[in-house]
Amino acid sequence: MSETLLPKKEWIPTIHSHFRLQWEETQQAYVLLYPEGMIKLNFSGGEILSRCNGKSTIQTIIEDLQHQFPDAHNIEQDVLEFLSIAFGKQWLTTYD
């Protein structure tokens, strides 16, 4: 069962070592691979997780997405909600 975790903007998320994020050309989507299978991410999830590189803070990720998608609404809230789920599923870990 996943627990809800409210991410902090100063955290520096990275993909947990049990997972690997990669672009899957045949599916035209990012996928999260793990020993038992694969999770196909939607466009937004792929854009967010692709920035979780262990170097950028959550605040930087939000700002980058706001710059890349200036017409999108509620990016900050959407990113924080998605990251909360991703941390809860243990797809991510953080340096803080």
PDB file of N, CA and C in Angstrom:
ATOM      1  N   MET A   1       0.842  -1.177   0.000  1.00  0.00           N
ATOM      2  CA  MET A   1       0.000   0.000   0.000  1.00  0.00           C
ATOM      3  C   MET A   1       0.891   1.246   0.000  1.00  0.00           C
ATOM      4  N   SER A   2       0.500   2.267  -0.719  1.00  0.00           N
ATOM      5  CA  SER A   2       1.260   3.505  -0.820  1.00  0.00           C
ATOM      6  C   SER A   2       0.861   4.463   0.288  1.00  0.00           C
ATOM      7  N   GLU A   3       1.816   5.211   0.784  1.00  0.00           N
ATOM      8  CA  GLU A   3       1.482   6.254   1.733  1.00  0.00           C
ATOM      9  C   GLU A   3       1.583   7.597   1.018  1.00  0.00           C
ATOM     10  N   THR A   4       0.787   8.552   1.483  1.00  0.00           N
ATOM     11  CA  THR A   4       0.802   9.875   0.880  1.00  0.00           C
ATOM     12  C   THR A   4       1.929  10.678   1.502  1.00  0.00           C
ATOM     13  N   LEU A   5       2.702  11.308   0.667  1.00  0.00           N
ATOM     14  CA  LEU A   5       3.828  12.094   1.108  1.00  0.00           C
ATOM     15  C   LEU A   5       3.748  13.443   0.414  1.00  0.00           C
ATOM     16  N   LEU A   6       3.766  14.515   1.179  1.00  0.00           N
ATOM     17  CA  LEU A   6       3.720  15.843   0.593  1.00  0.00           C
ATOM     18  C   LEU A   6       5.156  16.290   0.305  1.00  0.00           C
ATOM     19  N   PRO A   7       5.536  16.317  -0.976  1.00  0.00           N
ATOM     20  CA  PRO A   7       6.912  16.694  -1.315  1.00  0.00           C
ATOM     21  C   PRO A   7       7.177  18.168  -1.019  1.00  0.00           C
ATOM     22  N   LYS A   8       8.410  18.452  -0.673  1.00  0.00           N
ATOM     23  CA  LYS A   8       8.835  19.833  -0.416  1.00  0.00           C
ATOM     24  C   LYS A   8       9.606  20.331  -1.624  1.00  0.00           C
ATOM     25  N   LYS A   9       9.419  21.607  -1.948  1.00  0.00           N
ATOM     26  CA  LYS A   9       9.989  22.168  -3.173  1.00  0.00           C
ATOM     27  C   LYS A   9      11.517  22.173  -3.178  1.00  0.00           C
ATOM     28  N   GLU A  10      12.141  22.088  -2.020  1.00  0.00           N
ATOM     29  CA  GLU A  10      13.610  22.085  -1.987  1.00  0.00           C
ATOM     30  C   GLU A  10      14.199  20.685  -2.171  1.00  0.00           C
ATOM     31  N   TRP A  11      13.360  19.664  -2.167  1.00  0.00           N
ATOM     32  CA  TRP A  11      13.837  18.307  -2.386  1.00  0.00           C
ATOM     33  C   TRP A  11      14.406  18.156  -3.793  1.00  0.00           C
ATOM     34  N   ILE A  12      15.353  17.253  -3.914  1.00  0.00           N
ATOM     35  CA  ILE A  12      15.975  16.925  -5.203  1.00  0.00           C
ATOM     36  C   ILE A  12      15.634  15.462  -5.508  1.00  0.00           C
ATOM     37  N   PRO A  13      14.565  15.239  -6.274  1.00  0.00           N
ATOM     38  CA  PRO A  13      14.133  13.857  -6.528  1.00  0.00           C
ATOM     39  C   PRO A  13      14.963  13.158  -7.590  1.00  0.00           C
ATOM     40  N   THR A  14      15.057  11.855  -7.446  1.00  0.00           N
ATOM     41  CA  THR A  14      15.716  11.010  -8.428  1.00  0.00           C
ATOM     42  C   THR A  14      14.969   9.670  -8.503  1.00  0.00           C
ATOM     43  N   ILE A  15      15.047   9.028  -9.644  1.00  0.00           N
ATOM     44  CA  ILE A  15      14.397   7.735  -9.820  1.00  0.00           C
ATOM     45  C   ILE A  15      15.051   6.721  -8.875  1.00  0.00           C
ATOM     46  N   HIS A  16      14.222   5.987  -8.154  1.00  0.00           N
ATOM     47  CA  HIS A  16      14.721   4.975  -7.226  1.00  0.00           C
ATOM     48  C   HIS A  16      15.530   3.935  -8.004  1.00  0.00           C
ATOM     49  N   SER A  17      16.533   3.378  -7.372  1.00  0.00           N
ATOM     50  CA  SER A  17      17.441   2.446  -8.049  1.00  0.00           C
ATOM     51  C   SER A  17      16.754   1.165  -8.543  1.00  0.00           C
ATOM     52  N   HIS A  18      15.572   0.844  -8.041  1.00  0.00           N
ATOM     53  CA  HIS A  18      14.848  -0.346  -8.508  1.00  0.00           C
ATOM     54  C   HIS A  18      14.111  -0.108  -9.822  1.00  0.00           C
ATOM     55  N   PHE A  19      14.117   1.133 -10.289  1.00  0.00           N
ATOM     56  CA  PHE A  19      13.402   1.501 -11.501  1.00  0.00           C
ATOM     57  C   PHE A  19      14.353   2.132 -12.507  1.00  0.00           C
ATOM     58  N   ARG A  20      13.940   2.098 -13.761  1.00  0.00           N
ATOM     59  CA  ARG A  20      14.689   2.796 -14.814  1.00  0.00           C
ATOM     60  C   ARG A  20      13.673   3.487 -15.718  1.00  0.00           C
ATOM     61  N   LEU A  21      13.880   4.771 -15.917  1.00  0.00           N
ATOM     62  CA  LEU A  21      13.019   5.549 -16.802  1.00  0.00           C
ATOM     63  C   LEU A  21      13.663   5.594 -18.172  1.00  0.00           C
ATOM     64  N   GLN A  22      12.872   5.318 -19.206  1.00  0.00           N
ATOM     65  CA  GLN A  22      13.410   5.429 -20.560  1.00  0.00           C
ATOM     66  C   GLN A  22      12.293   5.776 -21.532  1.00  0.00           C
ATOM     67  N   TRP A  23      12.696   6.397 -22.628  1.00  0.00           N
ATOM     68  CA  TRP A  23      11.772   6.688 -23.715  1.00  0.00           C
ATOM     69  C   TRP A  23      11.603   5.418 -24.532  1.00  0.00           C
ATOM     70  N   GLU A  24      10.363   5.016 -24.758  1.00  0.00           N
ATOM     71  CA  GLU A  24      10.064   3.825 -25.544  1.00  0.00           C
ATOM     72  C   GLU A  24       9.501   4.290 -26.882  1.00  0.00           C
ATOM     73  N   GLU A  25      10.336   4.218 -27.904  1.00  0.00           N
ATOM     74  CA  GLU A  25       9.976   4.728 -29.225  1.00  0.00           C
ATOM     75  C   GLU A  25       8.717   4.066 -29.775  1.00  0.00           C
ATOM     76  N   THR A  26       8.596   2.762 -29.610  1.00  0.00           N
ATOM     77  CA  THR A  26       7.441   2.056 -30.174  1.00  0.00           C
ATOM     78  C   THR A  26       6.124   2.495 -29.531  1.00  0.00           C
ATOM     79  N   GLN A  27       6.185   2.933 -28.281  1.00  0.00           N
ATOM     80  CA  GLN A  27       4.980   3.384 -27.586  1.00  0.00           C
ATOM     81  C   GLN A  27       4.838   4.903 -27.609  1.00  0.00           C
ATOM     82  N   GLN A  28       5.882   5.583 -28.085  1.00  0.00           N
ATOM     83  CA  GLN A  28       5.898   7.049 -28.090  1.00  0.00           C
ATOM     84  C   GLN A  28       5.567   7.607 -26.708  1.00  0.00           C
ATOM     85  N   ALA A  29       6.240   7.021 -25.709  1.00  0.00           N
ATOM     86  CA  ALA A  29       5.987   7.425 -24.331  1.00  0.00           C
ATOM     87  C   ALA A  29       7.174   7.035 -23.458  1.00  0.00           C
ATOM     88  N   TYR A  30       7.282   7.733 -22.326  1.00  0.00           N
ATOM     89  CA  TYR A  30       8.230   7.306 -21.307  1.00  0.00           C
ATOM     90  C   TYR A  30       7.636   6.108 -20.588  1.00  0.00           C
ATOM     91  N   VAL A  31       8.497   5.178 -20.217  1.00  0.00           N
ATOM     92  CA  VAL A  31       8.085   4.033 -19.418  1.00  0.00           C
ATOM     93  C   VAL A  31       9.015   3.929 -18.212  1.00  0.00           C
ATOM     94  N   LEU A  32       8.478   3.395 -17.156  1.00  0.00           N
ATOM     95  CA  LEU A  32       9.247   3.146 -15.944  1.00  0.00           C
ATOM     96  C   LEU A  32       9.383   1.635 -15.844  1.00  0.00           C
ATOM     97  N   LEU A  33      10.603   1.151 -16.001  1.00  0.00           N
ATOM     98  CA  LEU A  33      10.868  -0.285 -15.990  1.00  0.00           C
ATOM     99  C   LEU A  33      11.289  -0.732 -14.596  1.00  0.00           C
ATOM    100  N   TYR A  34      10.864  -1.926 -14.236  1.00  0.00           N
ATOM    101  CA  TYR A  34      11.275  -2.540 -12.977  1.00  0.00           C
ATOM    102  C   TYR A  34      11.299  -4.047 -13.202  1.00  0.00           C
ATOM    103  N   PRO A  35      11.916  -4.823 -12.306  1.00  0.00           N
ATOM    104  CA  PRO A  35      12.103  -6.250 -12.582  1.00  0.00           C
ATOM    105  C   PRO A  35      10.829  -7.006 -12.929  1.00  0.00           C
ATOM    106  N   GLU A  36       9.697  -6.642 -12.360  1.00  0.00           N
ATOM    107  CA  GLU A  36       8.462  -7.379 -12.604  1.00  0.00           C
ATOM    108  C   GLU A  36       7.660  -6.852 -13.774  1.00  0.00           C
ATOM    109  N   GLY A  37       8.067  -5.736 -14.375  1.00  0.00           N
ATOM    110  CA  GLY A  37       7.253  -5.218 -15.460  1.00  0.00           C
ATOM    111  C   GLY A  37       7.593  -3.808 -15.883  1.00  0.00           C
ATOM    112  N   MET A  38       6.549  -3.116 -16.333  1.00  0.00           N
ATOM    113  CA  MET A  38       6.727  -1.793 -16.917  1.00  0.00           C
ATOM    114  C   MET A  38       5.475  -0.961 -16.642  1.00  0.00           C
ATOM    115  N   ILE A  39       5.688   0.328 -16.421  1.00  0.00           N
ATOM    116  CA  ILE A  39       4.593   1.274 -16.261  1.00  0.00           C
ATOM    117  C   ILE A  39       4.711   2.286 -17.395  1.00  0.00           C
ATOM    118  N   LYS A  40       3.689   2.359 -18.224  1.00  0.00           N
ATOM    119  CA  LYS A  40       3.672   3.362 -19.292  1.00  0.00           C
ATOM    120  C   LYS A  40       3.115   4.651 -18.708  1.00  0.00           C
ATOM    121  N   LEU A  41       3.888   5.714 -18.826  1.00  0.00           N
ATOM    122  CA  LEU A  41       3.490   7.003 -18.265  1.00  0.00           C
ATOM    123  C   LEU A  41       2.741   7.831 -19.295  1.00  0.00           C
ATOM    124  N   ASN A  42       1.786   8.621 -18.827  1.00  0.00           N
ATOM    125  CA  ASN A  42       1.150   9.561 -19.732  1.00  0.00           C
ATOM    126  C   ASN A  42       2.133  10.699 -20.004  1.00  0.00           C
ATOM    127  N   PHE A  43       1.775  11.596 -20.900  1.00  0.00           N
ATOM    128  CA  PHE A  43       2.683  12.669 -21.310  1.00  0.00           C
ATOM    129  C   PHE A  43       3.172  13.481 -20.114  1.00  0.00           C
ATOM    130  N   SER A  44       2.231  13.914 -19.269  1.00  0.00           N
ATOM    131  CA  SER A  44       2.596  14.751 -18.120  1.00  0.00           C
ATOM    132  C   SER A  44       3.526  14.027 -17.157  1.00  0.00           C
ATOM    133  N   GLY A  45       3.185  12.785 -16.836  1.00  0.00           N
ATOM    134  CA  GLY A  45       4.023  12.010 -15.925  1.00  0.00           C
ATOM    135  C   GLY A  45       5.423  11.810 -16.468  1.00  0.00           C
ATOM    136  N   GLY A  46       5.524  11.549 -17.762  1.00  0.00           N
ATOM    137  CA  GLY A  46       6.836  11.390 -18.386  1.00  0.00           C
ATOM    138  C   GLY A  46       7.653  12.672 -18.340  1.00  0.00           C
ATOM    139  N   GLU A  47       6.996  13.799 -18.601  1.00  0.00           N
ATOM    140  CA  GLU A  47       7.698  15.088 -18.556  1.00  0.00           C
ATOM    141  C   GLU A  47       8.210  15.386 -17.150  1.00  0.00           C
ATOM    142  N   ILE A  48       7.416  15.061 -16.153  1.00  0.00           N
ATOM    143  CA  ILE A  48       7.834  15.311 -14.769  1.00  0.00           C
ATOM    144  C   ILE A  48       8.971  14.367 -14.374  1.00  0.00           C
ATOM    145  N   LEU A  49       8.775  13.060 -14.563  1.00  0.00           N
ATOM    146  CA  LEU A  49       9.801  12.105 -14.130  1.00  0.00           C
ATOM    147  C   LEU A  49      11.105  12.258 -14.900  1.00  0.00           C
ATOM    148  N   SER A  50      11.031  12.687 -16.148  1.00  0.00           N
ATOM    149  CA  SER A  50      12.272  12.859 -16.919  1.00  0.00           C
ATOM    150  C   SER A  50      13.142  13.971 -16.350  1.00  0.00           C
ATOM    151  N   ARG A  51      12.567  14.822 -15.534  1.00  0.00           N
ATOM    152  CA  ARG A  51      13.325  15.907 -14.902  1.00  0.00           C
ATOM    153  C   ARG A  51      13.811  15.548 -13.494  1.00  0.00           C
ATOM    154  N   CYS A  52      13.417  14.389 -13.003  1.00  0.00           N
ATOM    155  CA  CYS A  52      13.841  13.934 -11.674  1.00  0.00           C
ATOM    156  C   CYS A  52      15.193  13.240 -11.822  1.00  0.00           C
ATOM    157  N   ASN A  53      16.225  14.058 -11.951  1.00  0.00           N
ATOM    158  CA  ASN A  53      17.557  13.582 -12.331  1.00  0.00           C
ATOM    159  C   ASN A  53      18.568  13.588 -11.189  1.00  0.00           C
ATOM    160  N   GLY A  54      18.127  13.878  -9.979  1.00  0.00           N
ATOM    161  CA  GLY A  54      19.050  13.938  -8.853  1.00  0.00           C
ATOM    162  C   GLY A  54      19.868  15.211  -8.815  1.00  0.00           C
ATOM    163  N   LYS A  55      19.535  16.170  -9.682  1.00  0.00           N
ATOM    164  CA  LYS A  55      20.259  17.446  -9.730  1.00  0.00           C
ATOM    165  C   LYS A  55      19.332  18.641  -9.542  1.00  0.00           C
ATOM    166  N   SER A  56      18.087  18.502  -9.979  1.00  0.00           N
ATOM    167  CA  SER A  56      17.130  19.615  -9.955  1.00  0.00           C
ATOM    168  C   SER A  56      16.194  19.502  -8.761  1.00  0.00           C
ATOM    169  N   THR A  57      15.942  20.636  -8.110  1.00  0.00           N
ATOM    170  CA  THR A  57      14.956  20.648  -7.033  1.00  0.00           C
ATOM    171  C   THR A  57      13.559  20.566  -7.637  1.00  0.00           C
ATOM    172  N   ILE A  58      12.594  20.244  -6.816  1.00  0.00           N
ATOM    173  CA  ILE A  58      11.214  20.234  -7.274  1.00  0.00           C
ATOM    174  C   ILE A  58      10.815  21.623  -7.751  1.00  0.00           C
ATOM    175  N   GLN A  59      11.268  22.654  -7.074  1.00  0.00           N
ATOM    176  CA  GLN A  59      10.976  24.029  -7.502  1.00  0.00           C
ATOM    177  C   GLN A  59      11.522  24.280  -8.909  1.00  0.00           C
ATOM    178  N   THR A  60      12.721  23.826  -9.181  1.00  0.00           N
ATOM    179  CA  THR A  60      13.320  23.990 -10.509  1.00  0.00           C
ATOM    180  C   THR A  60      12.526  23.219 -11.560  1.00  0.00           C
ATOM    181  N   ILE A  61      12.079  22.026 -11.218  1.00  0.00           N
ATOM    182  CA  ILE A  61      11.276  21.223 -12.144  1.00  0.00           C
ATOM    183  C   ILE A  61       9.978  21.957 -12.476  1.00  0.00           C
ATOM    184  N   ILE A  62       9.329  22.506 -11.462  1.00  0.00           N
ATOM    185  CA  ILE A  62       8.091  23.263 -11.679  1.00  0.00           C
ATOM    186  C   ILE A  62       8.350  24.451 -12.598  1.00  0.00           C
ATOM    187  N   GLU A  63       9.398  25.204 -12.314  1.00  0.00           N
ATOM    188  CA  GLU A  63       9.717  26.381 -13.129  1.00  0.00           C
ATOM    189  C   GLU A  63      10.037  25.995 -14.570  1.00  0.00           C
ATOM    190  N   ASP A  64      10.758  24.908 -14.751  1.00  0.00           N
ATOM    191  CA  ASP A  64      11.097  24.441 -16.092  1.00  0.00           C
ATOM    192  C   ASP A  64       9.833  24.078 -16.875  1.00  0.00           C
ATOM    193  N   LEU A  65       8.921  23.375 -16.222  1.00  0.00           N
ATOM    194  CA  LEU A  65       7.674  22.984 -16.888  1.00  0.00           C
ATOM    195  C   LEU A  65       6.793  24.203 -17.175  1.00  0.00           C
ATOM    196  N   GLN A  66       6.773  25.176 -16.265  1.00  0.00           N
ATOM    197  CA  GLN A  66       6.008  26.402 -16.509  1.00  0.00           C
ATOM    198  C   GLN A  66       6.570  27.163 -17.701  1.00  0.00           C
ATOM    199  N   HIS A  67       7.880  27.150 -17.843  1.00  0.00           N
ATOM    200  CA  HIS A  67       8.524  27.812 -18.980  1.00  0.00           C
ATOM    201  C   HIS A  67       8.232  27.066 -20.282  1.00  0.00           C
ATOM    202  N   GLN A  68       8.308  25.744 -20.247  1.00  0.00           N
ATOM    203  CA  GLN A  68       8.092  24.948 -21.453  1.00  0.00           C
ATOM    204  C   GLN A  68       6.624  24.925 -21.884  1.00  0.00           C
ATOM    205  N   PHE A  69       5.709  24.998 -20.918  1.00  0.00           N
ATOM    206  CA  PHE A  69       4.268  24.930 -21.207  1.00  0.00           C
ATOM    207  C   PHE A  69       3.563  26.145 -20.600  1.00  0.00           C
ATOM    208  N   PRO A  70       3.810  27.344 -21.141  1.00  0.00           N
ATOM    209  CA  PRO A  70       3.287  28.574 -20.528  1.00  0.00           C
ATOM    210  C   PRO A  70       1.762  28.677 -20.521  1.00  0.00           C
ATOM    211  N   ASP A  71       1.079  27.969 -21.375  1.00  0.00           N
ATOM    212  CA  ASP A  71      -0.382  28.044 -21.423  1.00  0.00           C
ATOM    213  C   ASP A  71      -1.074  27.057 -20.487  1.00  0.00           C
ATOM    214  N   ALA A  72      -0.312  26.176 -19.885  1.00  0.00           N
ATOM    215  CA  ALA A  72      -0.891  25.185 -18.971  1.00  0.00           C
ATOM    216  C   ALA A  72      -1.241  25.845 -17.640  1.00  0.00           C
ATOM    217  N   HIS A  73      -2.316  25.366 -17.050  1.00  0.00           N
ATOM    218  CA  HIS A  73      -2.773  25.901 -15.764  1.00  0.00           C
ATOM    219  C   HIS A  73      -2.461  24.917 -14.647  1.00  0.00           C
ATOM    220  N   ASN A  74      -2.231  25.440 -13.459  1.00  0.00           N
ATOM    221  CA  ASN A  74      -2.040  24.625 -12.249  1.00  0.00           C
ATOM    222  C   ASN A  74      -0.852  23.677 -12.328  1.00  0.00           C
ATOM    223  N   ILE A  75       0.195  24.051 -13.045  1.00  0.00           N
ATOM    224  CA  ILE A  75       1.355  23.158 -13.159  1.00  0.00           C
ATOM    225  C   ILE A  75       1.936  22.825 -11.791  1.00  0.00           C
ATOM    226  N   GLU A  76       2.104  23.831 -10.953  1.00  0.00           N
ATOM    227  CA  GLU A  76       2.698  23.578  -9.641  1.00  0.00           C
ATOM    228  C   GLU A  76       1.896  22.543  -8.860  1.00  0.00           C
ATOM    229  N   GLN A  77       0.601  22.717  -8.786  1.00  0.00           N
ATOM    230  CA  GLN A  77      -0.254  21.779  -8.064  1.00  0.00           C
ATOM    231  C   GLN A  77      -0.197  20.395  -8.700  1.00  0.00           C
ATOM    232  N   ASP A  78      -0.253  20.326 -10.026  1.00  0.00           N
ATOM    233  CA  ASP A  78      -0.213  19.039 -10.721  1.00  0.00           C
ATOM    234  C   ASP A  78       1.099  18.305 -10.472  1.00  0.00           C
ATOM    235  N   VAL A  79       2.217  19.036 -10.515  1.00  0.00           N
ATOM    236  CA  VAL A  79       3.525  18.420 -10.277  1.00  0.00           C
ATOM    237  C   VAL A  79       3.602  17.886  -8.849  1.00  0.00           C
ATOM    238  N   LEU A  80       3.188  18.694  -7.890  1.00  0.00           N
ATOM    239  CA  LEU A  80       3.253  18.255  -6.493  1.00  0.00           C
ATOM    240  C   LEU A  80       2.360  17.039  -6.239  1.00  0.00           C
ATOM    241  N   GLU A  81       1.180  17.019  -6.845  1.00  0.00           N
ATOM    242  CA  GLU A  81       0.294  15.862  -6.684  1.00  0.00           C
ATOM    243  C   GLU A  81       0.901  14.612  -7.318  1.00  0.00           C
ATOM    244  N   PHE A  82       1.437  14.756  -8.530  1.00  0.00           N
ATOM    245  CA  PHE A  82       2.055  13.601  -9.190  1.00  0.00           C
ATOM    246  C   PHE A  82       3.252  13.094  -8.394  1.00  0.00           C
ATOM    247  N   LEU A  83       4.098  14.014  -7.936  1.00  0.00           N
ATOM    248  CA  LEU A  83       5.276  13.594  -7.176  1.00  0.00           C
ATOM    249  C   LEU A  83       4.882  12.939  -5.858  1.00  0.00           C
ATOM    250  N   SER A  84       3.812  13.400  -5.247  1.00  0.00           N
ATOM    251  CA  SER A  84       3.333  12.768  -4.026  1.00  0.00           C
ATOM    252  C   SER A  84       2.990  11.302  -4.289  1.00  0.00           C
ATOM    253  N   ILE A  85       2.322  11.046  -5.400  1.00  0.00           N
ATOM    254  CA  ILE A  85       1.987   9.674  -5.779  1.00  0.00           C
ATOM    255  C   ILE A  85       3.258   8.880  -6.089  1.00  0.00           C
ATOM    256  N   ALA A  86       4.167   9.484  -6.853  1.00  0.00           N
ATOM    257  CA  ALA A  86       5.407   8.798  -7.236  1.00  0.00           C
ATOM    258  C   ALA A  86       6.259   8.446  -6.024  1.00  0.00           C
ATOM    259  N   PHE A  87       6.345   9.345  -5.049  1.00  0.00           N
ATOM    260  CA  PHE A  87       7.074   9.026  -3.821  1.00  0.00           C
ATOM    261  C   PHE A  87       6.357   7.925  -3.052  1.00  0.00           C
ATOM    262  N   GLY A  88       5.023   7.999  -3.005  1.00  0.00           N
ATOM    263  CA  GLY A  88       4.240   6.984  -2.309  1.00  0.00           C
ATOM    264  C   GLY A  88       4.410   5.598  -2.907  1.00  0.00           C
ATOM    265  N   LYS A  89       4.565   5.534  -4.221  1.00  0.00           N
ATOM    266  CA  LYS A  89       4.773   4.250  -4.906  1.00  0.00           C
ATOM    267  C   LYS A  89       6.245   3.837  -4.914  1.00  0.00           C
ATOM    268  N   GLN A  90       7.082   4.687  -4.319  1.00  0.00           N
ATOM    269  CA  GLN A  90       8.525   4.470  -4.207  1.00  0.00           C
ATOM    270  C   GLN A  90       9.221   4.444  -5.560  1.00  0.00           C
ATOM    271  N   TRP A  91       8.662   5.175  -6.537  1.00  0.00           N
ATOM    272  CA  TRP A  91       9.343   5.352  -7.809  1.00  0.00           C
ATOM    273  C   TRP A  91      10.508   6.316  -7.640  1.00  0.00           C
ATOM    274  N   LEU A  92      10.404   7.193  -6.642  1.00  0.00           N
ATOM    275  CA  LEU A  92      11.401   8.243  -6.434  1.00  0.00           C
ATOM    276  C   LEU A  92      11.987   8.175  -5.039  1.00  0.00           C
ATOM    277  N   THR A  93      13.178   8.693  -4.952  1.00  0.00           N
ATOM    278  CA  THR A  93      13.818   8.962  -3.675  1.00  0.00           C
ATOM    279  C   THR A  93      14.323  10.395  -3.760  1.00  0.00           C
ATOM    280  N   THR A  94      14.858  10.931  -2.673  1.00  0.00           N
ATOM    281  CA  THR A  94      15.242  12.334  -2.693  1.00  0.00           C
ATOM    282  C   THR A  94      16.523  12.589  -1.932  1.00  0.00           C
ATOM    283  N   TYR A  95      17.171  13.643  -2.368  1.00  0.00           N
ATOM    284  CA  TYR A  95      18.283  14.228  -1.639  1.00  0.00           C
ATOM    285  C   TYR A  95      17.742  15.546  -1.125  1.00  0.00           C
ATOM    286  N   ASP A  96      17.848  15.798   0.164  1.00  0.00           N
ATOM    287  CA  ASP A  96      17.363  17.082   0.684  1.00  0.00           C
ATOM    288  C   ASP A  96      18.349  17.702   1.626  1.00  0.00           C
TER     289      ASP A  96
END
